[in-house]
Short mmCIF file of C-alpha atoms in Angstrom, two decimals:
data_model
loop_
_atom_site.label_atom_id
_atom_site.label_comp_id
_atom_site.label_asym_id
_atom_site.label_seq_id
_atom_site.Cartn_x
_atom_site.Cartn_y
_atom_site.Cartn_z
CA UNK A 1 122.54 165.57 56.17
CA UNK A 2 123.57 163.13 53.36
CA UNK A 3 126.86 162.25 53.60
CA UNK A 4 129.17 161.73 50.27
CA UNK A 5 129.39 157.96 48.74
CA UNK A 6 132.19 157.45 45.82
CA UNK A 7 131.87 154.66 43.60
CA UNK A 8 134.42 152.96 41.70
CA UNK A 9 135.73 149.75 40.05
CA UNK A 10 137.68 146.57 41.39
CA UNK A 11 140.55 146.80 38.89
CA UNK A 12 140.79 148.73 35.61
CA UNK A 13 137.87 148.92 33.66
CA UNK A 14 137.04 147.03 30.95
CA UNK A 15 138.11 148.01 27.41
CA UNK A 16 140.64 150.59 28.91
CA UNK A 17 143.78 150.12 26.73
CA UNK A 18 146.14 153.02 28.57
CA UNK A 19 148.59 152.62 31.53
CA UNK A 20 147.37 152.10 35.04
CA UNK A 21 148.60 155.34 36.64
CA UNK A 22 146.65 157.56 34.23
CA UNK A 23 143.63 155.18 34.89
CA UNK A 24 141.92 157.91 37.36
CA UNK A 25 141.87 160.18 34.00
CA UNK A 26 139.84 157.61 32.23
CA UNK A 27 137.57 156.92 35.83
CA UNK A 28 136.83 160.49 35.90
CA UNK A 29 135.85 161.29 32.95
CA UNK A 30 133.26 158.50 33.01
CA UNK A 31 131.78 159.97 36.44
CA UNK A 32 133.59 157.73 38.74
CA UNK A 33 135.52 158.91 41.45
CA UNK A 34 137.02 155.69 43.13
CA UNK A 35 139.20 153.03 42.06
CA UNK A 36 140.80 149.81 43.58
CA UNK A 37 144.11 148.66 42.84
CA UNK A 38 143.93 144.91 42.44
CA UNK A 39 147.59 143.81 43.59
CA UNK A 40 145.97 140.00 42.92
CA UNK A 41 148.62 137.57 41.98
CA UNK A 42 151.26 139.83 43.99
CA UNK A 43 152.72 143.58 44.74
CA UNK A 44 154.27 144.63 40.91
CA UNK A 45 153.63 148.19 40.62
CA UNK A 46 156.99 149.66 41.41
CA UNK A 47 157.90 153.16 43.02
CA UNK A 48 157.76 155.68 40.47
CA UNK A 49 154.22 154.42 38.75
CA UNK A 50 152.53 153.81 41.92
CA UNK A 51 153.59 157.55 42.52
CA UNK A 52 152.12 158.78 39.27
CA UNK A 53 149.21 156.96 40.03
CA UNK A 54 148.50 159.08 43.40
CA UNK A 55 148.62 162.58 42.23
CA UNK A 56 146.76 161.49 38.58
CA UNK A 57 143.64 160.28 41.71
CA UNK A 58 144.32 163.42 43.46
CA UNK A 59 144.21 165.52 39.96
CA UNK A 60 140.91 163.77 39.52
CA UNK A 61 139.49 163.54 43.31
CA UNK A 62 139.50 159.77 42.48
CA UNK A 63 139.95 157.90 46.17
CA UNK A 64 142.26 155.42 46.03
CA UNK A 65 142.24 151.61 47.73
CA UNK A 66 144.39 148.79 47.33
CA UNK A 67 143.02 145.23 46.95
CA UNK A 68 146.48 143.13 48.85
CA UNK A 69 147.66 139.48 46.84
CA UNK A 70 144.83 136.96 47.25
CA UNK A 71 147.39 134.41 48.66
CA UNK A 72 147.41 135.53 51.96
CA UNK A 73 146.41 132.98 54.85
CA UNK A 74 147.57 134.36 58.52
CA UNK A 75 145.81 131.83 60.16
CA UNK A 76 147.88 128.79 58.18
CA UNK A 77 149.22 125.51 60.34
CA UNK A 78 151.98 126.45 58.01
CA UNK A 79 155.01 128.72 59.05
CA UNK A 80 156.03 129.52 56.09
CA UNK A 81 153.17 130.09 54.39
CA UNK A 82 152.25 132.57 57.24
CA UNK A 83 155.92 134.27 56.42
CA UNK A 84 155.05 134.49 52.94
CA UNK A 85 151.65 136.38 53.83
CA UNK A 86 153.42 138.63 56.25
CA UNK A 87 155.68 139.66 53.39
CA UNK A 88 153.01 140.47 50.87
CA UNK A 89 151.19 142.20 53.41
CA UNK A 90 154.43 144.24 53.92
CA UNK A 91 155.12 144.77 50.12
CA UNK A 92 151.43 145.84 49.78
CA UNK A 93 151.79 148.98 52.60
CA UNK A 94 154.74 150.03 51.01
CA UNK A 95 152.85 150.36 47.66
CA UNK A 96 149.97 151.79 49.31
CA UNK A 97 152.14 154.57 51.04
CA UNK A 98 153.61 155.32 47.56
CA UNK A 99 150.31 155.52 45.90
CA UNK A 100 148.43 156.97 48.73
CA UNK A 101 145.89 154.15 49.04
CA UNK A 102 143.48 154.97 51.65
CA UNK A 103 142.84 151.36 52.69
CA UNK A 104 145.13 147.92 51.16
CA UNK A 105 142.13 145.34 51.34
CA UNK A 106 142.88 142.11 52.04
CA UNK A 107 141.37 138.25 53.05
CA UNK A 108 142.87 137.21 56.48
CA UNK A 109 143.06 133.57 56.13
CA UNK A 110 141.21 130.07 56.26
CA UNK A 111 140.13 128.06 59.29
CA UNK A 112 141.62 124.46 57.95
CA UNK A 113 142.39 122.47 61.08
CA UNK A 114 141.37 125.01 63.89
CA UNK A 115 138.70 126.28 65.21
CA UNK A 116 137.24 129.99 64.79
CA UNK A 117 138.61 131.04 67.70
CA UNK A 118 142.44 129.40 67.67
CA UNK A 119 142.20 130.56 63.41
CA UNK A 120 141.45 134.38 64.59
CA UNK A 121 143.93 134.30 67.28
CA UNK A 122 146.93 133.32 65.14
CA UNK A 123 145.51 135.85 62.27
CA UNK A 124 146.05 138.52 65.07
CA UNK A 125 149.47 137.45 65.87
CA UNK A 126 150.56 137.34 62.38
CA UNK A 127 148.96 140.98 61.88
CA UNK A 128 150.87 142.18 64.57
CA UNK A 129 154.24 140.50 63.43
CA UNK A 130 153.08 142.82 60.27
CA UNK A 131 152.96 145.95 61.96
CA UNK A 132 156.71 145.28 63.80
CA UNK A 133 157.94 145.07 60.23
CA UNK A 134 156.18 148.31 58.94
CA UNK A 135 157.55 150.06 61.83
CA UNK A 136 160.66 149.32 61.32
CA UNK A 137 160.87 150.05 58.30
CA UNK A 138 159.61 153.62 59.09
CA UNK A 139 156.18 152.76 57.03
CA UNK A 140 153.36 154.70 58.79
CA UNK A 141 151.08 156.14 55.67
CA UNK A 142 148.74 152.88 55.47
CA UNK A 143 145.28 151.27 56.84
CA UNK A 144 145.04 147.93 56.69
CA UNK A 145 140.51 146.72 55.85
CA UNK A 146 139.97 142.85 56.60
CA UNK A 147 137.40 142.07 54.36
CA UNK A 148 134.60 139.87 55.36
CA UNK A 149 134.78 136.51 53.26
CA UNK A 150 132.32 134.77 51.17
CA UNK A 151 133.20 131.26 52.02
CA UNK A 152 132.07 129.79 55.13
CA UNK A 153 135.80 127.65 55.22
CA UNK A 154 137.33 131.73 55.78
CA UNK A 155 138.13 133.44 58.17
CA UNK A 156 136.20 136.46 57.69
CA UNK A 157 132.58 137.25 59.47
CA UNK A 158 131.35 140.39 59.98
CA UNK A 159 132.22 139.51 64.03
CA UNK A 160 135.65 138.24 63.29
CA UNK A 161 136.60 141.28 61.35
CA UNK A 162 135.45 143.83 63.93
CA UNK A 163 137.53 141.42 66.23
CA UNK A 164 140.49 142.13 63.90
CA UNK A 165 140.01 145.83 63.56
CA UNK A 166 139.44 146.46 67.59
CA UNK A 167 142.63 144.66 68.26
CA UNK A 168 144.93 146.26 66.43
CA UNK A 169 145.83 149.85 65.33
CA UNK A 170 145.56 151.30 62.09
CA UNK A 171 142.81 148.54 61.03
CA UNK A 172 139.04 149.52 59.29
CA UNK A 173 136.74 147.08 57.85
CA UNK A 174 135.66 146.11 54.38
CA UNK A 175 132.32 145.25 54.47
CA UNK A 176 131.64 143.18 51.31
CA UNK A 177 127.61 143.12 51.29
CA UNK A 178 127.77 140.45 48.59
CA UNK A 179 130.01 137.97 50.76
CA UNK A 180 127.94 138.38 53.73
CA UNK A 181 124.82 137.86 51.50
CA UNK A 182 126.16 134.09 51.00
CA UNK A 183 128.27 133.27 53.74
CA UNK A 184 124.54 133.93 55.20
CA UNK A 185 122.34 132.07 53.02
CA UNK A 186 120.86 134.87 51.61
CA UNK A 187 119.77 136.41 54.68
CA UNK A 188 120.10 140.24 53.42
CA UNK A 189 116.97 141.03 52.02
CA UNK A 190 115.67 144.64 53.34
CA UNK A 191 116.76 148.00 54.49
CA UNK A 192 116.42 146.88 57.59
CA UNK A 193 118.82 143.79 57.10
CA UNK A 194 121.89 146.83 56.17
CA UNK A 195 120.71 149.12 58.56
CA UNK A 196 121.64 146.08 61.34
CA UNK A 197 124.95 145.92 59.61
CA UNK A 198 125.70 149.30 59.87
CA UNK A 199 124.37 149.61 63.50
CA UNK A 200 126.52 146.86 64.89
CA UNK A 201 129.37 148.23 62.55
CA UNK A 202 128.16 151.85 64.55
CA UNK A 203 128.35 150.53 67.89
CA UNK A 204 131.50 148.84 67.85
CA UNK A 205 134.04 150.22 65.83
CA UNK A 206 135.31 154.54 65.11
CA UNK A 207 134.60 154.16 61.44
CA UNK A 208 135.38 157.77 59.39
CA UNK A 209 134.86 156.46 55.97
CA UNK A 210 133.38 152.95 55.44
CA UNK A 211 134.71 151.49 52.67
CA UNK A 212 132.47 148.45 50.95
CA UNK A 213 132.81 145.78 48.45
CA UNK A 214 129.71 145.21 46.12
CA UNK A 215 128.46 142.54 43.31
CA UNK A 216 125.30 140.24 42.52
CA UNK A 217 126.09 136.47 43.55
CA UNK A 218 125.57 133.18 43.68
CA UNK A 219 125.66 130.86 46.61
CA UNK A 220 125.44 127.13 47.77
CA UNK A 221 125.84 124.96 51.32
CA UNK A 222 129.29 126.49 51.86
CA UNK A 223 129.06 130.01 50.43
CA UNK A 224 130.48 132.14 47.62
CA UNK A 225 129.79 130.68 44.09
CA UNK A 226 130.52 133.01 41.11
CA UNK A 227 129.66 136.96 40.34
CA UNK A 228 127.10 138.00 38.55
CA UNK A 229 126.00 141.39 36.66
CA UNK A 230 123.80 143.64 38.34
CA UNK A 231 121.19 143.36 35.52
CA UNK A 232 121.00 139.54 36.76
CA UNK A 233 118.57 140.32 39.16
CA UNK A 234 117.59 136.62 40.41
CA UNK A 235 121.09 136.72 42.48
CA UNK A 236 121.16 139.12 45.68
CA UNK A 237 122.30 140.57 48.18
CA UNK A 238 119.03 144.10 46.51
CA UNK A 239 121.24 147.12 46.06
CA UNK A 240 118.34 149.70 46.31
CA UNK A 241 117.67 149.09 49.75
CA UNK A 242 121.84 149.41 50.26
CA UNK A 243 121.86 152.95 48.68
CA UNK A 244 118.55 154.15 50.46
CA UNK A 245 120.45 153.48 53.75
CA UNK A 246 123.55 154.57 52.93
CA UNK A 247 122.11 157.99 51.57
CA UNK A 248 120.33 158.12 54.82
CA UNK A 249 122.59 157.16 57.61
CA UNK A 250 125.33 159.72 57.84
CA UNK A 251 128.04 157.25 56.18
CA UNK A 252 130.91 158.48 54.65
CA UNK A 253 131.59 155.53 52.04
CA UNK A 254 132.95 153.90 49.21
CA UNK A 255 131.59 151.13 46.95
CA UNK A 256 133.71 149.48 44.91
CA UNK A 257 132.01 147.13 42.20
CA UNK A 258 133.24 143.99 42.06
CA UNK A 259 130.72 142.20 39.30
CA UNK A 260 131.90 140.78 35.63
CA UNK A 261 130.92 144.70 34.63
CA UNK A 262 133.04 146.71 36.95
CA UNK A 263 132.87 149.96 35.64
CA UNK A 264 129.64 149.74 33.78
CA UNK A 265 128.01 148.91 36.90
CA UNK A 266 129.95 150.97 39.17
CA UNK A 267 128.44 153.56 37.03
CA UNK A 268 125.04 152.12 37.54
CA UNK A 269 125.29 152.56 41.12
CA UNK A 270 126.25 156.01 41.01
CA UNK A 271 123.39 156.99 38.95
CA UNK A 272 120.72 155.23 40.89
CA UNK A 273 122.63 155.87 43.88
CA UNK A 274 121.83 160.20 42.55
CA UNK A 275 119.16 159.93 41.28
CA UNK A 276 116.94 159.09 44.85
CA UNK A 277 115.59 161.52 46.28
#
């Protein structure tokens, strides 16, 4: 039985000129019926929007996520700039809970002077210094998705974040196809390149709804380059063979379309993503 895959923008989509929590009206009415909060330079949206925000997605069955500040490193030889990453981690749950993201997104960190092992173990440490926090502050309405990186200096393969999410509690994967297309060299060429992602993903963690990150790009020596359109079709990771297996695999799931053309192509997806038979 095919199983139901949403698709949605990384941020609001391009050319809309209203407020962000009447976005899902806008998302909706295009044929989209997912959207990610990009929280990018830091946590801003305050109580009472981030509220309206939640019941305009459930007025318009649009699922929510939440893409956490891109400074966060929890594998830093820096104290405080693992305190400041525990914060925004913090901030971002309690936004999530108010806007009823299913997942807050996030990049765990950067190996700099340790290895792959010592960077993942203080990541872990720092998550659960996270969690303390959340709990006492009575936050339990959250699920935190590591997102596998693009740059081979991050911590962030698809191993490391299954590490993360096994370890801890209330933790599911982002699977960003596009990042694990370069951190790889390219390596994800066939249906039978996802379907190995998805089996290992199947074997090793309780997934209910797999949520995914999606985009043409470029890559060199050390990884992630620059995004690219989906009409740019020289640049990988092939997004038929993606859908085919998704529509065939039992996956609950949400894409979210990270390229130049958010919506546009999020659309795109959706339509070639329907129209197989």
């Amino acid at each position: 039985m095919t199983k139901k895959v949403k698709f949605g923008p990384a941020g609001n989509p391009l050319g809309y000129k209203g407020k962000t929590p009447q976005v899902c009206d806008f998302l909706a009415d295009k044929g989209l019926d997912a959207y990610e909060y990009q929280a990018t330079y830091g946590v801003r949206i305050s109580q009472n929007p981030a509220q309206e925000l939640k019941k305009n997605s459930i007025k318009n069955g649009v699922l929510l996520s939440m893409h956490a500040p891109y400074y966060v490193n929890l594998s830093s030889a820096d104290p405080a700039v693992i305190e400041r990453s525990i914060e925004r981690l913090v901030q971002s749950a309690r936004a999530a809970e108010w806007m009823g993201a299913y997942r807050i997104v996030f990049h765990p960190g950067f190996y700099t002077k340790y290895t792959p092992e010592e960077a993942l173990k203080k990541c872990k440490e720092s998550l659960e210094t996270v969690l303390e926090k959340l709990d006492a502050e009575g936050i339990k309405n959250f699920t935190f998705a590591p997102e596998t990186t693009g740059k081979k200096s991050q911590l962030g393969t698809l191993e490391e974040i299954i590490d993360i999410c096994q370890s801890l509690d209330k933790f599911q994967p982002t699977i960003d196809f596009a990042h694990l297309y370069a951190r790889s060299g390219g390596k994800i060429k066939s249906r039978e390149d996802y379907h190995q992602i998805l089996d290992i993903l199947d074997n090793e963690l309780d997934i209910d709804h797999l949520h995914c990150h999606f985009t043409r790009i470029e890559f060199g020596d050390s990884g992630e380059k620059k995004h690219h359109i989906l009409s740019e079709k020289e640049y990988g990771p092939p997004v038929k063979p993606l859908l085919e297996v998704l529509k065939e695999s039992g996956w609950n799931s949400t894409i979210i379309c990270e390229t130049p053309l958010i919506d546009q192509d999020a659309l795109r997806l959706k339509n070639c993503f329907d129209n197989m038979k």
